[in-house]
Every structure is written in structure tokens, then in C-alpha cells.
Coordinates of C-alpha atoms and ligand atoms in Angstrom, one line a residue:
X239 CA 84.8 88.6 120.4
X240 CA 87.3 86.5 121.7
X241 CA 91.2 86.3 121.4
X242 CA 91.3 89.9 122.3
X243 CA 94.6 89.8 125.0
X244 CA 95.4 92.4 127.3
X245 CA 98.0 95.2 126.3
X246 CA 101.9 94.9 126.5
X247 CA 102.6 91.9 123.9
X248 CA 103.8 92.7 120.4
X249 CA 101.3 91.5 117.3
X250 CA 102.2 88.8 115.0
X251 CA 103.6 92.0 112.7
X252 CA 106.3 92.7 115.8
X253 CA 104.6 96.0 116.8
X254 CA 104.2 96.9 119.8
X255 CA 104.2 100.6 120.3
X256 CA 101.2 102.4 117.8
X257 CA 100.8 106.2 117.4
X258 CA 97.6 106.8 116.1
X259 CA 97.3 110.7 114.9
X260 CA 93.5 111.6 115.2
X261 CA 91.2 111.0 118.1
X262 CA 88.1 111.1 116.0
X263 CA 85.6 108.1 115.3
X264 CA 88.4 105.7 112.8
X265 CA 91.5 106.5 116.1
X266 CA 89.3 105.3 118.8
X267 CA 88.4 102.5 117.0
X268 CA 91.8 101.6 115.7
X269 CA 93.3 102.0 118.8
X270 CA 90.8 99.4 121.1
X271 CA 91.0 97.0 117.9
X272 CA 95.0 97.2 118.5
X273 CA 94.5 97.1 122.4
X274 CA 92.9 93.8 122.1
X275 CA 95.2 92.5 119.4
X276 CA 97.8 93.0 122.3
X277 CA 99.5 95.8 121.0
X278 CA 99.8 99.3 122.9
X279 CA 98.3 102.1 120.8
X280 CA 98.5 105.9 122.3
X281 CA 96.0 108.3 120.3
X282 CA 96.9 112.0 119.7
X283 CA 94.4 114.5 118.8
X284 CA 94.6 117.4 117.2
X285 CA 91.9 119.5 119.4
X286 CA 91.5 120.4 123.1
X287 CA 89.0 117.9 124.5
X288 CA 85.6 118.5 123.9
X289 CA 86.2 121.0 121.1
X290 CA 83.8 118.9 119.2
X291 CA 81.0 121.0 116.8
X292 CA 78.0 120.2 118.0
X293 CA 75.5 120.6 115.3
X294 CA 76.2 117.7 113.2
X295 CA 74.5 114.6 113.3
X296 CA 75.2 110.8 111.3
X297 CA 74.2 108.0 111.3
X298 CA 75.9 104.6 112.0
X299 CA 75.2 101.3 109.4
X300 CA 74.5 97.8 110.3
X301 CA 78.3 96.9 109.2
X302 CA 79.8 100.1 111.2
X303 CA 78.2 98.4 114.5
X304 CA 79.2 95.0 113.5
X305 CA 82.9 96.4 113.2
X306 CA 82.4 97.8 116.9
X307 CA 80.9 94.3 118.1
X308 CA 83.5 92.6 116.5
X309 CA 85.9 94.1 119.3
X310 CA 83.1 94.5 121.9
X311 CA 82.6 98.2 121.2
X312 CA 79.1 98.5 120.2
X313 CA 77.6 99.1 123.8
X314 CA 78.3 102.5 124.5
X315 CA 77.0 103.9 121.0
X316 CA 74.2 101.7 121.1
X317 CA 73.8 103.7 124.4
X318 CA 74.4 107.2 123.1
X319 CA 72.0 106.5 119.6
X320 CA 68.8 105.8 118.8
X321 CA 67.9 103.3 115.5
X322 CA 66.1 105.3 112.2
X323 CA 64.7 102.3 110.4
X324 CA 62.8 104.3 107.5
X325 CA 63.4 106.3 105.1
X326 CA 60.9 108.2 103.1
X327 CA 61.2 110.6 100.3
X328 CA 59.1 113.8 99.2
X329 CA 59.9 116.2 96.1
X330 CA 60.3 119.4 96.2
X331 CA 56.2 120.3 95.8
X332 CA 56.0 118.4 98.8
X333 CA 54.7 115.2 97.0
X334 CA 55.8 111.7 99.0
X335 CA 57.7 109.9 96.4
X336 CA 57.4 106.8 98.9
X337 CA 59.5 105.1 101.8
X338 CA 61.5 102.0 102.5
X339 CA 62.9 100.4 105.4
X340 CA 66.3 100.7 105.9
X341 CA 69.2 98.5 107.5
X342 CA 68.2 94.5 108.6
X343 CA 64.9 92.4 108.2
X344 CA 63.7 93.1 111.7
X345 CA 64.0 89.1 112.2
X346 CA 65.6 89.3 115.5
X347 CA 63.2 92.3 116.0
X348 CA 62.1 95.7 115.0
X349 CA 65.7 97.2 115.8
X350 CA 67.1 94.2 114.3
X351 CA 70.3 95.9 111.6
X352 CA 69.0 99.0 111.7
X353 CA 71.0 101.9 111.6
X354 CA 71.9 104.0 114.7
X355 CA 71.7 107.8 114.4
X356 CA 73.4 110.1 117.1
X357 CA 75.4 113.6 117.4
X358 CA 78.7 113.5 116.0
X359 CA 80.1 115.2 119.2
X360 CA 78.5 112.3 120.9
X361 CA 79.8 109.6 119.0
X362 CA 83.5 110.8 119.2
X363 CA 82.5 111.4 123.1
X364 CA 81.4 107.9 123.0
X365 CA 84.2 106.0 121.7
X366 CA 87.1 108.0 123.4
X367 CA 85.5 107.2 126.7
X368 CA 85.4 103.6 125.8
X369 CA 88.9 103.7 124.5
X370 CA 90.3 105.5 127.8
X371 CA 88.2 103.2 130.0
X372 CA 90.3 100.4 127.5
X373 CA 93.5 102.0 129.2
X374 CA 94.1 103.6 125.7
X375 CA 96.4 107.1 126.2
X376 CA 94.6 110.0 124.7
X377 CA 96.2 113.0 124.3
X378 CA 94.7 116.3 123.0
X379 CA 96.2 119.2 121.8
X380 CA 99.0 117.3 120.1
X381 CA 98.9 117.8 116.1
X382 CA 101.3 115.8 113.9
X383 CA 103.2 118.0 111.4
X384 CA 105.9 115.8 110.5
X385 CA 108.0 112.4 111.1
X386 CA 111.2 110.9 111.2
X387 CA 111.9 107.2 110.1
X388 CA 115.2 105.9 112.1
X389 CA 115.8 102.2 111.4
X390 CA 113.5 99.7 113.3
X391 CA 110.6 102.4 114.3
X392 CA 108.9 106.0 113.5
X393 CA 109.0 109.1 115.9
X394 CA 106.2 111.7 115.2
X395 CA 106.8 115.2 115.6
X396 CA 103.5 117.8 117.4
X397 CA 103.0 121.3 116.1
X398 CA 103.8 122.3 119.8
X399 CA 107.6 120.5 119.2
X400 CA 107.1 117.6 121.1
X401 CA 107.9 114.0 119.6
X402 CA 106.3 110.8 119.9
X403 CA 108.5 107.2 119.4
X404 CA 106.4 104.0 118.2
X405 CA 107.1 101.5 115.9
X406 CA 103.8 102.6 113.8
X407 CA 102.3 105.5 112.5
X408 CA 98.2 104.9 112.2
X409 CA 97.0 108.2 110.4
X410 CA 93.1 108.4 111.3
X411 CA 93.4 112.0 110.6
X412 CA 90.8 112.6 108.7
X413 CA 90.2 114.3 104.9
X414 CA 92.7 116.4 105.4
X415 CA 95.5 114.2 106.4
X416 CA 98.9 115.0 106.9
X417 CA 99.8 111.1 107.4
X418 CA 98.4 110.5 103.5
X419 CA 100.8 113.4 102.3
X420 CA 103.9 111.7 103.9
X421 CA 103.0 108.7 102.4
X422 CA 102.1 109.5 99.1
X423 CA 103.7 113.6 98.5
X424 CA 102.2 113.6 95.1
X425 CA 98.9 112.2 95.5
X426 CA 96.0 114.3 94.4
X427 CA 94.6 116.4 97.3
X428 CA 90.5 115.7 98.3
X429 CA 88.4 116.8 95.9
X430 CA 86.2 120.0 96.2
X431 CA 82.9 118.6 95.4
X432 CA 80.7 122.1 94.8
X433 CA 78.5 121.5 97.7
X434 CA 78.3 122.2 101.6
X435 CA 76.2 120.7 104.2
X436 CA 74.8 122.7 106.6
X437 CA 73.5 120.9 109.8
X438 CA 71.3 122.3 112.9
X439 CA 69.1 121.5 115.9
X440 CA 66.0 122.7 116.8
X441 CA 63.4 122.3 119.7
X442 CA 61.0 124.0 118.1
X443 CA 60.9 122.7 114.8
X444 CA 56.9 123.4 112.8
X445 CA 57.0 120.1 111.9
X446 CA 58.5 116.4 113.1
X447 CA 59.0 113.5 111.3
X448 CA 57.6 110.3 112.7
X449 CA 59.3 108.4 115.3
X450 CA 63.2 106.6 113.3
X451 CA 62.0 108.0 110.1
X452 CA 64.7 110.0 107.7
X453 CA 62.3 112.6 105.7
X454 CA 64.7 113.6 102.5
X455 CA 63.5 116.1 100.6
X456 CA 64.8 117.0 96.6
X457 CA 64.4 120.1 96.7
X458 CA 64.8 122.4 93.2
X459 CA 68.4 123.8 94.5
X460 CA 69.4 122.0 97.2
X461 CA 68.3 118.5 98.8
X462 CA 67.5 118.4 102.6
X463 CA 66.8 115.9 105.2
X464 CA 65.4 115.6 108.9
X465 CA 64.5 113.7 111.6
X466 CA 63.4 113.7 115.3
X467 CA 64.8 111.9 117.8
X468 CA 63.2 110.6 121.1
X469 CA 63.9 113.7 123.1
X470 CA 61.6 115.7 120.8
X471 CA 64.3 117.7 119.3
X472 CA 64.4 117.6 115.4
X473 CA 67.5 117.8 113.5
X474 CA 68.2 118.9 109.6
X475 CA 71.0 119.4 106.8
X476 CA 70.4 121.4 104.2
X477 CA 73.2 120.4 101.1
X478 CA 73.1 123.4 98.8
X479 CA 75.2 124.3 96.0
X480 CA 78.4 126.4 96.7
X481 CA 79.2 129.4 93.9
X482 CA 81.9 127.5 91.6
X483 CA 85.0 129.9 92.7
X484 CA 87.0 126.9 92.2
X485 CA 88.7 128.2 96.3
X486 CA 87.8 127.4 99.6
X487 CA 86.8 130.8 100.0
X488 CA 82.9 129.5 101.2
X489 CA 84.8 127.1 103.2
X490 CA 83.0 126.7 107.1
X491 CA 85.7 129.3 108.1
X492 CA 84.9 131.6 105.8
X493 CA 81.5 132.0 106.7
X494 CA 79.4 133.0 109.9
X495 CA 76.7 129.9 111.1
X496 CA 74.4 133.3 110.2
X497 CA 75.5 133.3 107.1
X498 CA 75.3 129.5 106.5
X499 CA 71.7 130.0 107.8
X500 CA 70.3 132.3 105.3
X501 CA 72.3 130.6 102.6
X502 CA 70.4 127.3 103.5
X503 CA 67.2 129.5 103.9
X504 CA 67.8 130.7 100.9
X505 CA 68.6 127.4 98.7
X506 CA 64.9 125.8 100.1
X507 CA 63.0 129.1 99.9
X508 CA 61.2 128.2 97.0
X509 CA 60.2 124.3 98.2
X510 CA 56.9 123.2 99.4
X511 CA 58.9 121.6 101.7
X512 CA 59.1 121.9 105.8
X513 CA 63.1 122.6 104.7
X514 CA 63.0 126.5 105.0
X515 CA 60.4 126.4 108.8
X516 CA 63.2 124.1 110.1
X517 CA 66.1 126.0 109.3
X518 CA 64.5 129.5 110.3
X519 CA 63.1 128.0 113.6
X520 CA 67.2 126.9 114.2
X521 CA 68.7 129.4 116.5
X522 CA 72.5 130.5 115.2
X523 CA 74.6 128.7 117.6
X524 CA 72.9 125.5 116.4
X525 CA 74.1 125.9 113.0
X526 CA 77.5 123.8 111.9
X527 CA 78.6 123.8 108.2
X528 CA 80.7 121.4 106.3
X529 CA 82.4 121.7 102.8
X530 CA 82.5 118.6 100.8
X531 CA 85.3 116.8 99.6
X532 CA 86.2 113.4 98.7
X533 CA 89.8 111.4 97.4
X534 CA 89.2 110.5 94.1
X535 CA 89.2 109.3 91.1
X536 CA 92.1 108.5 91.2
X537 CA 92.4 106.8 94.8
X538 CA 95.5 107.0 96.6
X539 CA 97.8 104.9 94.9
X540 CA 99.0 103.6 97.9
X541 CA 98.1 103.3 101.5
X542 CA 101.2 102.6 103.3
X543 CA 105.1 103.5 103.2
X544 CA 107.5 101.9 105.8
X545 CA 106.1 102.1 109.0
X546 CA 102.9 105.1 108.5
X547 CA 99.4 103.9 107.2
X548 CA 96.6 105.6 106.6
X549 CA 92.7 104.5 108.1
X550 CA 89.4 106.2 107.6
X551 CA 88.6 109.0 105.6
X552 CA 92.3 109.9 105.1
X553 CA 92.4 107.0 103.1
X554 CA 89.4 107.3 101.1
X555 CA 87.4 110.1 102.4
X556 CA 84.0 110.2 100.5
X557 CA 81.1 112.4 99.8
X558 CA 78.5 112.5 102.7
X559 CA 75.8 111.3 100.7
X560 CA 76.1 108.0 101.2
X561 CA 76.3 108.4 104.8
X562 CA 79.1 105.7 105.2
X563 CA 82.5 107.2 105.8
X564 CA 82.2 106.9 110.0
X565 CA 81.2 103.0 109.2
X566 CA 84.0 101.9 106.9
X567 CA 86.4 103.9 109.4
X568 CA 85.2 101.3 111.9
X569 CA 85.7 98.6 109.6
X570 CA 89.3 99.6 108.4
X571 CA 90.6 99.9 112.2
X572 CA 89.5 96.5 112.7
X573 CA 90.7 95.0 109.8
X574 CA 94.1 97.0 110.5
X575 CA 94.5 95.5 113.7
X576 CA 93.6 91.7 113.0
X577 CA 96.3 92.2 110.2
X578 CA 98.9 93.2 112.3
X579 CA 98.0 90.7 115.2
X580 CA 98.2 87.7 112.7
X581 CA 100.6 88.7 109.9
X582 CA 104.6 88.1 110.1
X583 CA 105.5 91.4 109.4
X584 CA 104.8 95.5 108.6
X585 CA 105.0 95.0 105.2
X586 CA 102.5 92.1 104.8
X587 CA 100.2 93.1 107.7
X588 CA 99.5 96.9 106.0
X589 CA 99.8 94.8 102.5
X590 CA 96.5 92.4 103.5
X591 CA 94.9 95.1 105.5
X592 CA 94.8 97.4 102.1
X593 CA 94.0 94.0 99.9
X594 CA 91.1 93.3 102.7
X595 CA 90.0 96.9 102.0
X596 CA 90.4 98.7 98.7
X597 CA 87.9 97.8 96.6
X598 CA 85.1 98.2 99.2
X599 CA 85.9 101.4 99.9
X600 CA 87.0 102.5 96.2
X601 CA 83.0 101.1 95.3
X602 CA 81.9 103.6 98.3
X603 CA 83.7 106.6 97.0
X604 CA 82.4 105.8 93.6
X605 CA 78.7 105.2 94.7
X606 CA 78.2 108.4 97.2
X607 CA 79.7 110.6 94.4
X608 CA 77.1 109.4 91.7
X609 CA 74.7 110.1 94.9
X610 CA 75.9 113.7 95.4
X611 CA 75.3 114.0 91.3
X612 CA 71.9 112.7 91.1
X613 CA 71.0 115.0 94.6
X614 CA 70.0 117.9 92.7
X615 CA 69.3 117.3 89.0
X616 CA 68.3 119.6 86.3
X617 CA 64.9 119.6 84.8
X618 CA 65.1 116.4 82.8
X619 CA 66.6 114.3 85.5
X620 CA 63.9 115.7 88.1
X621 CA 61.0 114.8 86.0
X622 CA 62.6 111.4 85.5
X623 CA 64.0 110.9 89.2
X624 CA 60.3 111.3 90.2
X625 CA 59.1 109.0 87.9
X626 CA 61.4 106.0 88.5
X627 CA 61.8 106.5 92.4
X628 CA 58.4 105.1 93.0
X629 CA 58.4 102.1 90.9
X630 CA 62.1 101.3 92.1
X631 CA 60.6 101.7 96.0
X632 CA 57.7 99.3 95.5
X633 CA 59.8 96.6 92.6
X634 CA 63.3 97.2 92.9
X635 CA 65.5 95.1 94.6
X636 CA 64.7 95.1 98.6
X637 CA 68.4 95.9 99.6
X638 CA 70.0 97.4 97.4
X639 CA 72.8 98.3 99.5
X640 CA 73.7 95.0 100.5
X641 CA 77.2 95.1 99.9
X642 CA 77.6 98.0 101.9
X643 CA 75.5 97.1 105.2
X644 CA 75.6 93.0 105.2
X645 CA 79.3 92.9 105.9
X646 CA 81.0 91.1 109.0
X647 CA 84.4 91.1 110.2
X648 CA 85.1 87.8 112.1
X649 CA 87.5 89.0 114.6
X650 CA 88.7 85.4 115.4
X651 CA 89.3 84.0 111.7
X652 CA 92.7 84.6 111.4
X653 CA 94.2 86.9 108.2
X654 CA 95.9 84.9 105.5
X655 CA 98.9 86.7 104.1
X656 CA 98.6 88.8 100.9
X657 CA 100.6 86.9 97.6
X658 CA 104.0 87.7 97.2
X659 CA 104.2 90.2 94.4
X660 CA 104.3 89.3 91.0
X661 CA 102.7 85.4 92.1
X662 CA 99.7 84.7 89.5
Ligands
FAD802 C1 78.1 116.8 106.7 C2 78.6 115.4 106.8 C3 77.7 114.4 107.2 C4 78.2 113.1 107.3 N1 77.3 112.1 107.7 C5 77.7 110.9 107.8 C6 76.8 109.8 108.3 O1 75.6 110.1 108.5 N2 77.3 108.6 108.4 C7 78.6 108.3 108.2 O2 79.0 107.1 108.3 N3 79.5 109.2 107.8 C8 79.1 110.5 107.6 N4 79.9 111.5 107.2 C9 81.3 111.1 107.0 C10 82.1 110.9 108.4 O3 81.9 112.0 109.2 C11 83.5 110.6 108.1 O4 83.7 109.6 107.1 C12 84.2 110.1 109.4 O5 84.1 111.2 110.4 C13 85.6 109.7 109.2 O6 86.2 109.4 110.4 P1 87.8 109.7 110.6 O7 88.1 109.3 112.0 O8 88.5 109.1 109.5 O9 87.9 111.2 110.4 P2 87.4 112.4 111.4 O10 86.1 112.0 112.0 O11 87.4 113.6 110.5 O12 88.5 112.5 112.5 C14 89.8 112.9 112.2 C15 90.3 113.4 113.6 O13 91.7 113.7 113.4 C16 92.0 114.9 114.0 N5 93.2 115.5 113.2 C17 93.2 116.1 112.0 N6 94.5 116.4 111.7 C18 95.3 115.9 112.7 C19 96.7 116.0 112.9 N7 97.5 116.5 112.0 N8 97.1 115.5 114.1 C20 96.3 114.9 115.0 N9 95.0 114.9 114.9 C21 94.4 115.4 113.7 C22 90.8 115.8 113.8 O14 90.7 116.8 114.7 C23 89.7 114.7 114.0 O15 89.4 114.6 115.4 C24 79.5 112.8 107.1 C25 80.5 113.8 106.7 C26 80.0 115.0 106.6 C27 81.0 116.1 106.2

């Protein structure tokens, strides 16, 4: 990375002042890529510190960590992670379907591109620390509920009554935004998808899985997953099927991590599968469950309004299957910022940063819901699944998800500026 000045300047757009609402993995990461684009962001979360769940686990792609080089940010996940290289796949009689490598060619070596996997609570850990040590403000406790637009800038109003002045609004807060319903009021609200994903930690786990290896595991009801990470500890999600009440009545809140236990007990009971031993050999407090949701079809229709834009999964949160929402929320904050450092204006910065971004994302959202479809098919599609998973592991294409993981963000090249509307 070069070019990346100090803070105090204003960018190319004439911002200088950026609230970013959210402190979670697309905030952090928006607010250093704006830091070194000169500008002065100031992140507010809506947590105490450290109220992070721990359970959860993800993994980080090839082109989340080139977004984080791309402003010199990589290091301290790097530090916190540890690469999962292979992936290998077993049905629900227990039967390995086969395995692949996952991420880069292992040309530069045998962690070359691959993916990093680490606690969630971790990586936000890791990226706020990197921010602050950036001289980027964090405050917690502070959760937007509203804003005011006076001429020239944007003051955000805190649940507790305080305001915030800036000139821009960055809304990294997550599925559930409040940013996205400012901008767009009557845009369809995230999607319920049917399933949960319930995520634990165990140290004494029957089985491990061999060292960077992702087992997944199609289950009949529900698919599952684990892995073991250096320290010996082994960590699972279960993604089961929620009752269709059509209300988020089996929401996380709504149930007890007990509860979420035997449900995901219950949902691999019947697999030949280590899925059930793992879960039961997970104490309660190790337990986190999610509900799944996503934004779209349709996709926001748009991503900005005067000065308040939206990055990360309140712009295009999608299912977890693909596992790619924390790596494109890397990529948009980057994008966001080399936008506004290099483009004459609000309007055409947030206009190129969503050109730069929409259909990547869109194609995401798309692709991890026809994953979360094909997770746990009926009969039919099982007998078929096991079939053609095989042949596609030992013929099909090598990388399949090339578009997703080979992308780079050139920090340096500067950002052309979007056609003027209505130009051919
Ligand atoms: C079970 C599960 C597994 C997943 N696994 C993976 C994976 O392996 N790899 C991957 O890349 N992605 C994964 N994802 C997706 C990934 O977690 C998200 O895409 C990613 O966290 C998006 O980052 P974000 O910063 O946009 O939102 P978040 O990480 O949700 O952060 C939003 C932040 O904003 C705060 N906030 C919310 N409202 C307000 C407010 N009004 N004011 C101020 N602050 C507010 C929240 O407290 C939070 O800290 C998974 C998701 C789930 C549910």
C-alpha cells in the first residue's frame, strides 16, 4: 500500500469528518481504509466493548485478506487465525464423498491464498485494535436510531440522546441496519431464510478433523461442519431447519443455548456422522445461535441517499453458506474509501463505489442462497448430490469460485468517475 496519508485532510469527495455506525468487521475496516485516504472516520458501536458472542467461528477468503493488505491490515488477523486449506465432504452414512483444496495454488507455498479461519469475537477484537492503534475513535455503547440532514453535512442521533456531526454517514451496521432503512424506507426487510446456525466449541470433542481441513457433513435434516484448530480445540455448526412459523419466534433470543443444543442434537441424531458426539460433548455456555437472513431478490434498489451509505451486510447481507459476507465487507470499505479519496464529489464517489460493487455482491447473494437450497435436499436431490459431487471433485473445474476469491483491489490505481446518467 502506498498513498495512504495521515488523518486531518479532506478526500478528493470534500469529506472530511466520517461517522461510521457499527464497530463490527465492514466499520473497522472502512474506517482505517478512510484513515489512510486522509479522511477522519470515528466508529460507533452499538455494544459495550467486548460484548462479543463467543461461540461463532468464520472464515476469512483469499480476497477478504487482499482487501485488508490492500490498506496494510492483514497482519494482525493473520496473527489471530490460522489457514484451512481443505475441504472434504462425507454424507450423511458417513461415506467421504471426497475433498478439494481450497483458496490459492500453494505457489508461493503451502499457505499460499488460503483461507484464514478464526473466532468471530477475535476477528472483531482484531481489527478494532488495529483501527484504535490507527488513531481511529471507537465508541461503544452508542446506537444510531435516527439522523438529521442540515445543508453541507449529517448529524447522527444515539439511542442514549446524544448526536454525532460529520459530513458522512457509513452504515456498517450490519443485517439489520437502521442506515439502509433511512436510505431506502420502503425497501424489502432481510429475508427469513428457514434455517439457523448453531455454532460451539469443544475441548473434548470424540473426534478431530485433520490439521486446516473443513469436514462438512449433509446430513438427512440438517448439514454440519467442523474443524480443529491448532490449539486442539474443535469447533462445529449445526444448520438445521427452523419450524416454518413465518415469525422470529425461534429467533437466538427466543431460545436458551440449551435449547439450541438439543435442537441441533436432535436435527443430526439420526446421521452416521461425528455431528451429534460433537454437539453433546459441547458444554452450554459454548453454544451461540444465529437465524438466517439475507437482502434479496430484490437487492436494495439503492445504496446511498445524500450524505448516508450503506457497506457490508447492510447492503447486501447474504446467507452464511457461502461463507463470504465478512470478505466482501472488507472489500466494500476499501473500495468506499479509494472512491471518496479520488472522486470530485459525494454523489460520484458513493455512485462509483456502488458501480465498483453491485454486481459482485448481487452474484454472492444469489450463489449462497442456491447453496443454502441445495444444503439439505430431499430424496431425489440427495441420491443425485452424491452422485455428481464426486465426479465434479475429481473433473470439474479446479476453482470454481474464482470470481469470488481471485479478486484484488489496487489501492494505488486511482477510481475513474462513474458516467453521467443517461450517457450510452
Ligand atoms: C452463522 C454465520 C456464519 C458465518 N460465517 C461466515 C464465514 O465463515 N465467513 C464470512 O465471510 N462470513 C460469514 N458470515 C457472514 C458474516 O458474519 C457477515 O457477512 C459479516 O459479519 C458482515 O460484517 P458487517 O460488519 O457488515 O456486519 P456485522 O459483523 O453484523 O457488524 C455490524 C455491527 O454493527 C453494530 N450495530 C448494529 N446496529 C447498530 C446501530 N444501530 N448503531 C451502531 N451499531 C450498530 C453491531 O453490534 C455489529 O457490531 C456468517 C454469518 C453467520 C450468521
Amino acid at each position: 500500500m502506498s498513498g495512504a496519508g495521515g488523518a486531518g485532510g479532506a478526500g478528493g469527495a470534500g469529506v472530511r469528518r466520517v461517522l461510521v455506525a457499527g464497530g463490527g468487521i465492514a466499520g473497522p475496516v472502512t474506517a482505517m481504509a478512510l484513515r489512510a485516504a486522509g479522511l477522519e472516520p470515528v466508529v460507533y458501536e452499538a455494544y459495550p466493548a467486548g460484548a462479543d458472542r463467543v461461540g461463532a467461528f468464520l472464515t476469512v477468503f483469499a480476497n477478504g485478506m487482499d482487501a485488508l493488505r490492500a490498506i496494510g491490515a492483514d497482519g494482525p488477523v493473520v496473527a489471530a487465525s490460522f489457514p484451512t486449506d481443505r475441504v472434504e465432504f462425507f454424507t450423511g452414512t458417513g461415506r467421504r464423498l471426497g475433498g478439494k483444496r481450497i483458496g490459492g495454488d500453494g505457489a508461493h507455498g503451502p499457505e499460499d491464498g488460503a483461507p484464514r479461519t478464526l473466532r468471530r469475537a477475535d476477528l472483531y477484537r482484531a481489527l478494532r485494535d488495529e483501527a484504535a492503534r490507527r488513531g481511529v475513535r471507537i465508541e461503544y455503547g452508542r446506537r444510531l436510531t435516527a439522523v438529521r440532514t442540515p445543508p453541507g453535512g449529517v448529524v447522527a442521533v444515539f439511542e442514549d440522546g446524544t448526536e454525532a456531526e460529520g459530513d458522512l454517514l457509513v452504515g456498517a451496521d450490519g443485517v439489520h441496519s437502521v442506515t439502509r432503512t433511512l436510505i431506502a424506507p420502503t425497501a424489502r426487510r432481510p429475508r427469513r431464510l428457514g434455517t439457523a446456525t448453531v455454532c460451539g466449541h469443544t475441548r473434548a470433542a470424540p473426534v478431530t478433523a485433520p490439521p486446516g481441513t473443513f469436514r462438512m457433513l449433509y446430513g438427512g435434516r440438517a448439514f454440519a461442519a467442523y474443524l480443529t484448530a491448532p490449539d486442539g480445540e474443535t469447533w462445529w455448526f449445526v444448520n438445521l431447519p427452523l419450524p416454518r412459523s413465518g415469525r422470529d419466534g425461534d429467533g437466538p433470543a427466543a431460545r436458551s443455548p440449551a435449547r439450541w443444543r438439543e435442537a441441533a442434537i436432535a436435527s443430526v441424531a439420526g446421521d452416521r456422522t461425528p455431528a451429534a458426539d460433537l454437539v453433546r460433548a459441547t458444554a452450554e455456555e459454548d453454544v451461540v445461535a444465529f437465524t438466517a437472513h439475507d437482502l434479496g431478490p430484490p437487492p436494495l434498489p439503492r445504496w446511498s441517499a445524500g450524505p448516508l451509505v450503506v457497506v457490508g451486510d447492510a447492503a447486501h447481507a447474504a446467507s452464511p453458506n457461502a461463507g463470504h459476507g465478512a470478505s466482501m465487507a472488507m472489500e466494500d470499505g476499501v473500495q468506499l474509501a479509494r472512491c471518496l479519496r479520488d472522486l470530485p464529489d459525494v454523489p460520484r464517489a458513493l455512485a462509483a463505489y456502488e458501480r465498483l460493487r453491485r454486481e459482485r455482491v448481487t452474484r454472492l447473494v444469489e450463489t449462497s442462497a442456491a447453496m443454502s437450497r441445495r444444503a439439505t435436499p430431499g430424496p431425489v436431490g440427495r441420491v443425485l448430490r452424491d452422485l455428481a459431487l464426486p465426479l465434479l471433485l475429481r473433473h470439474g473445474p479446479r476453482n470454481a469460485s474464482a470470481w469470488l476469491t481471485d479478486h484484488h483491489i489496487d489501492w494505488d490505481a486511482p477510481v475513474d468517475a462513474p458516467a453521467p446518467s443517461g450517457a450510452a
